[in-house]
Amino acid sequence: MPSLEAPSLNQAIPATMTGVQLIGHGGPEMLQLNQHIAVPTLTDNEVLIRVLAAGVNNTDINTRTGWYSKSDVKSGDAESDDTSWSGNTFVFPRIQGADVCGVIVAVGNKVSQNRIGERVLIEPCLREHNGQQLTSPWYFGSECDGGFAQYTKVASQYACAINSSLTDAELASFPCSYSTAENMLTRANVGSTDTVLITGASGGVGSAAIQLVKARGAKVIAITSPSKNEHLLSLGADKVLARDVDLVEVLGNNSVNVVIDLVAGKQWPQLLEVLKPGGRYAVSGAIGGALVDLDVRTLYLKDLSFFGCTVLAPQVFQNLVTCIESGKIKPLVAKTFALEDIATAQDIFQQKQFVGKIVLTLV
């Protein structure tokens, strides 16, 4: 693989670049390293970003395996029309990678030249692409090419300047997990008097949620495997529970104000039992199983509010950047890999034996 040293800002942008392309649904063999991909061209409102680091997340793997589809694409049916994050047809080849830290090296005609040289994080939830407003949001690296390459492009408004002493890999650990967590807390209106129960608390979103809940002054009860208890306590969790615990027995009925759920699965009915009347349930993942049993009586008799959280509220990402710059939250990088080792990185990611993020570095 050729050197990925970052060019100086006055160096000509090359015509081609190295990147990893997803060429079909399936296993890691569908991730193809290509050293001759055309560098993206810009429309008037876009910026070209030299990628410095890009995090691995569930969206990458869910897309590769066809998990988002409600039909069976795992058997090789690549013609299904609902395999992308947005529920539309997925287009191959695709450069994935939504967690991006980089530097702007070129700008479109309607973007200030002063942006060149800015270190940026990319907001992954997009409402504009190629100069066109989207009728429904896209996810960076899913409906359009993302950051698993030397260069990527995005509308200028989604390239958020960041002033931080953190490393590129540390900054790349933030965009997806932390914005997802902050969006869930925003939708559920978490405040300082709340007690918040977080499932899947050792993962990227869960560990982010712990820090962001504590930044709001609220109490955290985290669910994880016992081996990760001490780490979650060090992040600020007030109490840590094992994954297989009986929540009603340990916490009691009507004991928490908010549930931040990333797991779903067979334990799901207990989450509603421990919610207080008027409680709020926010979900953005289902790694424990997407189909759950709902007793509708619990929902309406307790006046519960449910929030499915995908599209970021407009203020969420900038709020996250402000938190990073002020030092209110800290990065959690479990391990870094070179871009060409993406298959190994995703394998380790899926084993879930770490706390925080797996990040690919490009310099």
Short mmCIF file of C-alpha atoms in Angstrom, two decimals:
data_model
loop_
_atom_site.label_atom_id
_atom_site.label_comp_id
_atom_site.label_asym_id
_atom_site.label_seq_id
_atom_site.Cartn_x
_atom_site.Cartn_y
_atom_site.Cartn_z
CA MET A 1 0.00 0.00 0.00
CA PRO A 2 1.40 3.43 -0.88
CA SER A 3 2.27 6.02 1.73
CA LEU A 4 -0.70 7.89 3.16
CA GLU A 5 1.24 10.92 4.34
CA ALA A 6 -0.97 14.01 4.33
CA PRO A 7 -0.17 16.52 1.57
CA SER A 8 0.70 20.08 2.45
CA LEU A 9 -2.14 22.51 1.82
CA ASN A 10 -0.49 23.98 -1.26
CA GLN A 11 0.19 20.56 -2.80
CA ALA A 12 -1.92 19.56 -5.81
CA ILE A 13 -4.75 17.15 -5.04
CA PRO A 14 -4.06 13.81 -6.75
CA ALA A 15 -6.46 12.37 -9.32
CA THR A 16 -6.74 9.02 -7.56
CA MET A 17 -6.66 7.75 -4.00
CA THR A 18 -6.57 4.60 -1.91
CA GLY A 19 -9.73 3.46 -0.18
CA VAL A 20 -11.74 0.44 0.92
CA GLN A 21 -14.86 -0.29 -1.12
CA LEU A 22 -17.76 -2.48 -0.08
CA ILE A 23 -18.53 -4.51 -3.22
CA GLY A 24 -21.51 -6.56 -2.00
CA HIS A 25 -23.44 -7.85 1.01
CA GLY A 26 -21.68 -10.57 2.97
CA GLY A 27 -18.59 -11.13 5.08
CA PRO A 28 -15.34 -9.17 5.34
CA GLU A 29 -14.30 -10.55 1.94
CA MET A 30 -16.66 -7.93 0.51
CA LEU A 31 -14.28 -5.17 1.68
CA GLN A 32 -11.89 -4.49 -1.20
CA LEU A 33 -8.79 -2.30 -0.98
CA ASN A 34 -8.54 -0.19 -4.13
CA GLN A 35 -5.56 2.08 -4.82
CA HIS A 36 -7.06 3.70 -7.92
CA ILE A 37 -10.32 5.33 -6.82
CA ALA A 38 -11.05 8.74 -8.32
CA VAL A 39 -10.73 11.55 -5.79
CA PRO A 40 -14.19 13.12 -5.30
CA THR A 41 -15.05 16.23 -7.31
CA LEU A 42 -16.84 19.10 -5.59
CA THR A 43 -20.07 20.93 -6.22
CA ASP A 44 -20.37 24.59 -5.21
CA ASN A 45 -21.26 24.02 -1.53
CA GLU A 46 -18.94 21.10 -0.77
CA VAL A 47 -15.52 20.67 0.79
CA LEU A 48 -12.84 18.07 0.09
CA ILE A 49 -11.41 16.51 3.25
CA ARG A 50 -8.13 14.68 3.65
CA VAL A 51 -9.12 11.87 6.01
CA LEU A 52 -6.81 11.45 9.00
CA ALA A 53 -8.76 8.86 11.00
CA ALA A 54 -12.10 7.08 10.70
CA GLY A 55 -13.91 5.06 13.35
CA VAL A 56 -15.59 1.68 12.91
CA ASN A 57 -19.22 1.42 13.94
CA ASN A 58 -22.28 -0.83 13.84
CA THR A 59 -23.70 0.90 10.77
CA ASP A 60 -20.75 -0.27 8.65
CA ILE A 61 -21.24 -3.91 9.63
CA ASN A 62 -25.05 -3.80 9.57
CA THR A 63 -24.87 -2.48 6.02
CA ARG A 64 -22.28 -5.00 4.90
CA THR A 65 -24.33 -7.93 6.22
CA GLY A 66 -27.66 -6.60 4.99
CA TRP A 67 -29.02 -6.33 8.55
CA TYR A 68 -31.17 -3.28 7.78
CA SER A 69 -33.25 -5.22 5.27
CA LYS A 70 -36.46 -6.88 6.40
CA SER A 71 -35.92 -9.54 3.72
CA ASP A 72 -33.18 -12.17 3.60
CA VAL A 73 -30.11 -10.63 1.98
CA LYS A 74 -27.67 -12.68 4.02
CA SER A 75 -28.08 -15.52 1.54
CA GLY A 76 -26.66 -13.29 -1.19
CA ASP A 77 -29.79 -11.54 -2.43
CA ALA A 78 -28.17 -8.21 -3.30
CA GLU A 79 -31.24 -7.06 -5.20
CA SER A 80 -33.35 -6.28 -2.11
CA ASP A 81 -34.52 -2.68 -2.17
CA ASP A 82 -34.24 -1.86 1.55
CA THR A 83 -30.67 -2.69 2.52
CA SER A 84 -29.34 0.80 3.19
CA TRP A 85 -29.54 2.72 6.48
CA SER A 86 -32.34 4.83 5.00
CA GLY A 87 -34.31 1.76 3.92
CA ASN A 88 -33.60 2.28 0.23
CA THR A 89 -31.61 0.27 -2.30
CA PHE A 90 -27.90 0.14 -1.48
CA VAL A 91 -25.53 1.08 -4.30
CA PHE A 92 -22.24 -0.80 -4.81
CA PRO A 93 -19.36 -0.19 -4.71
CA ARG A 94 -19.53 2.04 -1.64
CA ILE A 95 -16.82 3.60 0.51
CA GLN A 96 -18.17 3.28 4.05
CA GLY A 97 -17.03 5.10 7.19
CA ALA A 98 -19.15 7.66 9.03
CA ASP A 99 -16.79 8.61 11.90
CA VAL A 100 -14.35 11.00 10.27
CA CYS A 101 -11.68 13.40 11.47
CA GLY A 102 -9.77 15.21 8.75
CA VAL A 103 -8.58 18.48 7.31
CA ILE A 104 -10.19 20.52 4.54
CA VAL A 105 -7.88 20.69 1.51
CA ALA A 106 -10.20 22.15 -1.15
CA VAL A 107 -13.55 23.94 -1.30
CA GLY A 108 -16.37 24.44 -3.77
CA ASN A 109 -17.00 27.76 -5.52
CA LYS A 110 -19.48 29.00 -2.91
CA VAL A 111 -17.39 28.03 0.14
CA SER A 112 -14.89 30.44 1.68
CA GLN A 113 -11.25 29.69 0.88
CA ASN A 114 -10.59 30.43 4.56
CA ARG A 115 -11.94 26.97 5.36
CA ILE A 116 -8.91 25.33 3.74
CA GLY A 117 -6.68 23.99 6.51
CA GLU A 118 -9.46 23.59 9.09
CA ARG A 119 -9.42 20.40 11.14
CA VAL A 120 -12.95 19.06 11.10
CA LEU A 121 -15.35 16.39 12.25
CA ILE A 122 -18.08 15.31 9.85
CA GLU A 123 -21.66 15.30 11.07
CA PRO A 124 -22.84 11.88 9.82
CA CYS A 125 -26.56 12.61 9.36
CA LEU A 126 -26.93 14.50 6.06
CA ARG A 127 -29.81 16.51 4.63
CA GLU A 128 -27.88 17.76 1.58
CA HIS A 129 -25.69 16.02 -0.99
CA ASN A 130 -24.19 17.14 -4.31
CA GLY A 131 -25.82 20.50 -3.84
CA GLN A 132 -29.31 19.01 -3.55
CA GLN A 133 -31.61 19.04 -0.52
CA LEU A 134 -32.59 15.46 0.36
CA THR A 135 -36.22 14.47 0.86
CA SER A 136 -35.10 12.13 3.66
CA PRO A 137 -31.75 12.13 5.48
CA TRP A 138 -28.75 10.08 4.40
CA TYR A 139 -26.05 8.55 6.56
CA PHE A 140 -22.47 9.38 5.64
CA GLY A 141 -20.83 6.24 4.24
CA SER A 142 -24.15 4.54 3.56
CA GLU A 143 -26.18 6.47 0.99
CA CYS A 144 -23.03 8.25 -0.18
CA ASP A 145 -19.29 7.53 0.03
CA GLY A 146 -17.71 8.05 3.44
CA GLY A 147 -14.35 8.14 5.15
CA PHE A 148 -12.60 4.80 4.58
CA ALA A 149 -10.38 6.46 1.98
CA GLN A 150 -7.67 9.09 1.72
CA TYR A 151 -10.17 11.77 0.68
CA THR A 152 -13.87 12.33 1.11
CA LYS A 153 -16.34 15.13 0.42
CA VAL A 154 -19.37 16.56 2.19
CA ALA A 155 -21.51 19.71 2.13
CA SER A 156 -19.62 22.45 3.96
CA GLN A 157 -22.27 22.73 6.70
CA TYR A 158 -21.55 19.14 7.80
CA ALA A 159 -17.79 19.69 8.14
CA CYS A 160 -17.59 21.11 11.66
CA ALA A 161 -14.39 22.88 12.63
CA ILE A 162 -12.91 21.62 15.90
CA ASN A 163 -10.30 23.25 18.10
CA SER A 164 -8.83 20.51 20.26
CA SER A 165 -5.52 19.07 21.42
CA LEU A 166 -6.88 15.52 21.05
CA THR A 167 -5.31 13.23 18.45
CA ASP A 168 -6.98 12.48 15.12
CA ALA A 169 -7.89 8.96 16.30
CA GLU A 170 -9.38 10.33 19.51
CA LEU A 171 -11.49 12.86 17.61
CA ALA A 172 -12.65 10.19 15.16
CA SER A 173 -14.09 8.26 18.11
CA PHE A 174 -16.75 10.93 18.67
CA PRO A 175 -19.03 11.68 15.70
CA CYS A 176 -21.41 8.71 15.42
CA SER A 177 -21.46 7.27 18.93
CA TYR A 178 -21.52 10.53 20.82
CA SER A 179 -23.94 12.31 18.50
CA THR A 180 -26.27 9.29 18.65
CA ALA A 181 -26.10 9.35 22.45
CA GLU A 182 -26.57 13.12 22.65
CA ASN A 183 -29.52 12.90 20.27
CA MET A 184 -31.19 10.26 22.45
CA LEU A 185 -30.70 12.38 25.57
CA THR A 186 -32.02 15.44 23.73
CA ARG A 187 -35.11 13.62 22.48
CA ALA A 188 -35.77 12.15 25.95
CA ASN A 189 -35.19 15.57 27.55
CA VAL A 190 -32.77 14.24 30.16
CA GLY A 191 -32.25 16.68 33.03
CA SER A 192 -30.28 16.86 36.25
CA THR A 193 -33.01 15.27 38.40
CA ASP A 194 -33.35 12.14 36.24
CA THR A 195 -32.17 8.60 36.87
CA VAL A 196 -31.17 7.09 33.52
CA LEU A 197 -30.81 3.37 32.76
CA ILE A 198 -28.45 2.62 29.86
CA THR A 199 -28.33 -0.78 28.14
CA GLY A 200 -25.26 -1.88 26.18
CA ALA A 201 -23.34 0.64 28.23
CA SER A 202 -19.82 -0.51 27.37
CA GLY A 203 -20.20 0.03 23.61
CA GLY A 204 -19.43 3.22 21.75
CA VAL A 205 -22.88 4.80 22.16
CA GLY A 206 -23.41 3.44 25.67
CA SER A 207 -20.11 4.69 27.06
CA ALA A 208 -20.73 8.03 25.36
CA ALA A 209 -24.18 8.21 26.94
CA ILE A 210 -22.72 7.68 30.41
CA GLN A 211 -20.46 10.70 30.04
CA LEU A 212 -23.13 12.88 28.45
CA VAL A 213 -25.72 12.01 31.10
CA LYS A 214 -23.24 12.88 33.85
CA ALA A 215 -22.44 16.15 32.04
CA ARG A 216 -26.13 16.96 32.46
CA GLY A 217 -25.91 16.22 36.18
CA ALA A 218 -28.18 13.15 36.12
CA LYS A 219 -27.73 9.71 37.70
CA VAL A 220 -26.63 6.71 35.59
CA ILE A 221 -27.38 3.01 35.99
CA ALA A 222 -25.39 1.07 33.38
CA ILE A 223 -25.92 -2.47 32.13
CA THR A 224 -22.88 -4.40 30.87
CA SER A 225 -20.85 -7.57 31.41
CA PRO A 226 -19.21 -7.83 34.87
CA SER A 227 -15.68 -7.62 33.44
CA LYS A 228 -16.35 -4.03 32.40
CA ASN A 229 -17.84 -2.77 35.67
CA GLU A 230 -14.83 -0.85 36.90
CA HIS A 231 -14.32 0.92 33.59
CA LEU A 232 -17.92 2.13 33.49
CA LEU A 233 -17.72 3.28 37.09
CA SER A 234 -14.61 5.26 36.16
CA LEU A 235 -16.64 6.97 33.42
CA GLY A 236 -19.13 8.15 36.00
CA ALA A 237 -21.77 5.43 36.23
CA ASP A 238 -23.41 5.47 39.66
CA LYS A 239 -24.33 1.79 39.50
CA VAL A 240 -23.47 -1.07 37.13
CA LEU A 241 -25.66 -4.13 36.59
CA ALA A 242 -24.95 -7.41 34.82
CA ARG A 243 -26.64 -8.05 31.49
CA ASP A 244 -28.65 -11.04 32.71
CA VAL A 245 -29.89 -9.49 35.94
CA ASP A 246 -33.62 -9.32 36.69
CA LEU A 247 -34.08 -5.55 36.50
CA VAL A 248 -37.41 -5.53 38.32
CA GLU A 249 -36.00 -7.60 41.16
CA VAL A 250 -32.86 -5.47 41.54
CA LEU A 251 -34.23 -1.99 40.82
CA GLY A 252 -37.91 -2.40 41.55
CA ASN A 253 -40.91 -1.24 39.53
CA ASN A 254 -41.13 2.44 38.69
CA SER A 255 -37.51 3.17 39.61
CA VAL A 256 -36.01 5.12 36.68
CA ASN A 257 -37.10 8.17 34.68
CA VAL A 258 -35.40 7.38 31.37
CA VAL A 259 -34.21 4.28 29.52
CA ILE A 260 -31.52 4.70 26.85
CA ASP A 261 -31.74 1.40 24.98
CA LEU A 262 -29.20 0.06 22.50
CA VAL A 263 -29.98 -3.63 22.94
CA ALA A 264 -33.72 -4.49 22.91
CA GLY A 265 -33.91 -8.32 22.94
CA LYS A 266 -35.57 -10.60 25.47
CA GLN A 267 -34.99 -8.30 28.47
CA TRP A 268 -36.98 -5.50 26.80
CA PRO A 269 -40.29 -5.87 28.72
CA GLN A 270 -38.41 -5.30 31.99
CA LEU A 271 -37.24 -1.91 30.73
CA LEU A 272 -40.83 -0.70 30.68
CA GLU A 273 -41.58 -2.16 34.09
CA VAL A 274 -38.76 -0.21 35.77
CA LEU A 275 -39.78 3.06 34.12
CA LYS A 276 -41.69 5.41 36.36
CA PRO A 277 -45.13 6.68 35.28
CA GLY A 278 -44.47 9.39 32.72
CA GLY A 279 -41.07 7.85 31.94
CA ARG A 280 -39.27 8.20 28.62
CA TYR A 281 -37.81 5.39 26.53
CA ALA A 282 -35.33 6.21 23.74
CA VAL A 283 -33.89 3.59 21.39
CA SER A 284 -31.31 3.62 18.60
CA GLY A 285 -30.12 0.02 18.46
CA ALA A 286 -31.25 -3.58 18.74
CA ILE A 287 -28.10 -5.69 19.05
CA GLY A 288 -29.88 -8.08 21.43
CA GLY A 289 -32.72 -8.74 18.98
CA ALA A 290 -35.01 -6.47 16.99
CA LEU A 291 -38.33 -8.18 17.78
CA VAL A 292 -39.69 -7.63 21.29
CA ASP A 293 -42.90 -8.29 23.24
CA LEU A 294 -44.87 -5.18 24.11
CA ASP A 295 -47.76 -5.23 26.57
CA VAL A 296 -49.59 -2.15 25.33
CA ARG A 297 -51.27 -1.80 28.72
CA THR A 298 -47.90 -0.96 30.28
CA LEU A 299 -47.35 1.70 27.65
CA TYR A 300 -50.62 3.55 28.08
CA LEU A 301 -51.38 2.94 31.76
CA LYS A 302 -47.97 4.35 32.74
CA ASP A 303 -48.19 7.24 30.26
CA LEU A 304 -44.82 6.32 28.77
CA SER A 305 -43.21 8.20 25.89
CA PHE A 306 -41.26 6.30 23.23
CA PHE A 307 -38.57 7.88 21.03
CA GLY A 308 -37.06 6.16 18.04
CA CYS A 309 -33.82 8.05 17.49
CA THR A 310 -32.03 8.14 14.16
CA VAL A 311 -31.99 11.59 12.55
CA LEU A 312 -30.01 14.13 14.57
CA ALA A 313 -31.84 17.20 15.82
CA PRO A 314 -30.24 20.33 14.28
CA GLN A 315 -28.42 21.47 17.45
CA VAL A 316 -27.08 18.08 18.51
CA PHE A 317 -23.78 17.89 16.63
CA GLN A 318 -22.68 21.42 17.43
CA ASN A 319 -23.54 20.75 21.09
CA LEU A 320 -21.26 17.72 20.90
CA VAL A 321 -18.40 19.73 19.38
CA THR A 322 -18.78 22.28 22.18
CA CYS A 323 -18.59 19.50 24.78
CA ILE A 324 -15.42 18.14 23.18
CA GLU A 325 -13.73 21.53 23.03
CA SER A 326 -14.61 22.27 26.66
CA GLY A 327 -13.26 18.92 27.87
CA LYS A 328 -16.57 17.80 29.40
CA ILE A 329 -16.26 14.40 27.72
CA LYS A 330 -13.25 12.28 26.93
CA PRO A 331 -12.45 9.98 24.01
CA LEU A 332 -12.41 6.22 24.48
CA VAL A 333 -10.19 4.62 21.85
CA ALA A 334 -9.82 0.91 22.49
CA LYS A 335 -7.52 0.13 19.57
CA THR A 336 -6.33 1.59 16.26
CA PHE A 337 -5.64 -0.16 12.95
CA ALA A 338 -4.30 0.86 9.55
CA LEU A 339 -6.90 1.22 6.81
CA GLU A 340 -5.82 -1.97 5.06
CA ASP A 341 -6.53 -3.92 8.27
CA ILE A 342 -10.23 -3.04 8.23
CA ALA A 343 -11.37 -6.68 8.21
CA THR A 344 -9.42 -7.41 11.39
CA ALA A 345 -10.72 -4.20 12.96
CA GLN A 346 -14.33 -5.14 12.22
CA ASP A 347 -13.79 -8.66 13.56
CA ILE A 348 -12.48 -7.30 16.86
CA PHE A 349 -15.31 -4.76 16.89
CA GLN A 350 -17.89 -7.54 16.63
CA GLN A 351 -16.34 -9.47 19.53
CA LYS A 352 -17.37 -6.62 21.89
CA GLN A 353 -14.51 -7.33 24.29
CA PHE A 354 -13.53 -3.68 24.62
CA VAL A 355 -14.86 -0.37 25.90
CA GLY A 356 -15.07 2.57 23.51
CA LYS A 357 -14.17 2.73 19.82
CA ILE A 358 -12.08 0.97 17.19
CA VAL A 359 -10.47 3.52 14.85
CA LEU A 360 -8.73 3.25 11.48
CA THR A 361 -5.82 5.65 10.93
CA LEU A 362 -4.81 6.96 7.51
CA VAL A 363 -1.54 8.76 8.30
#
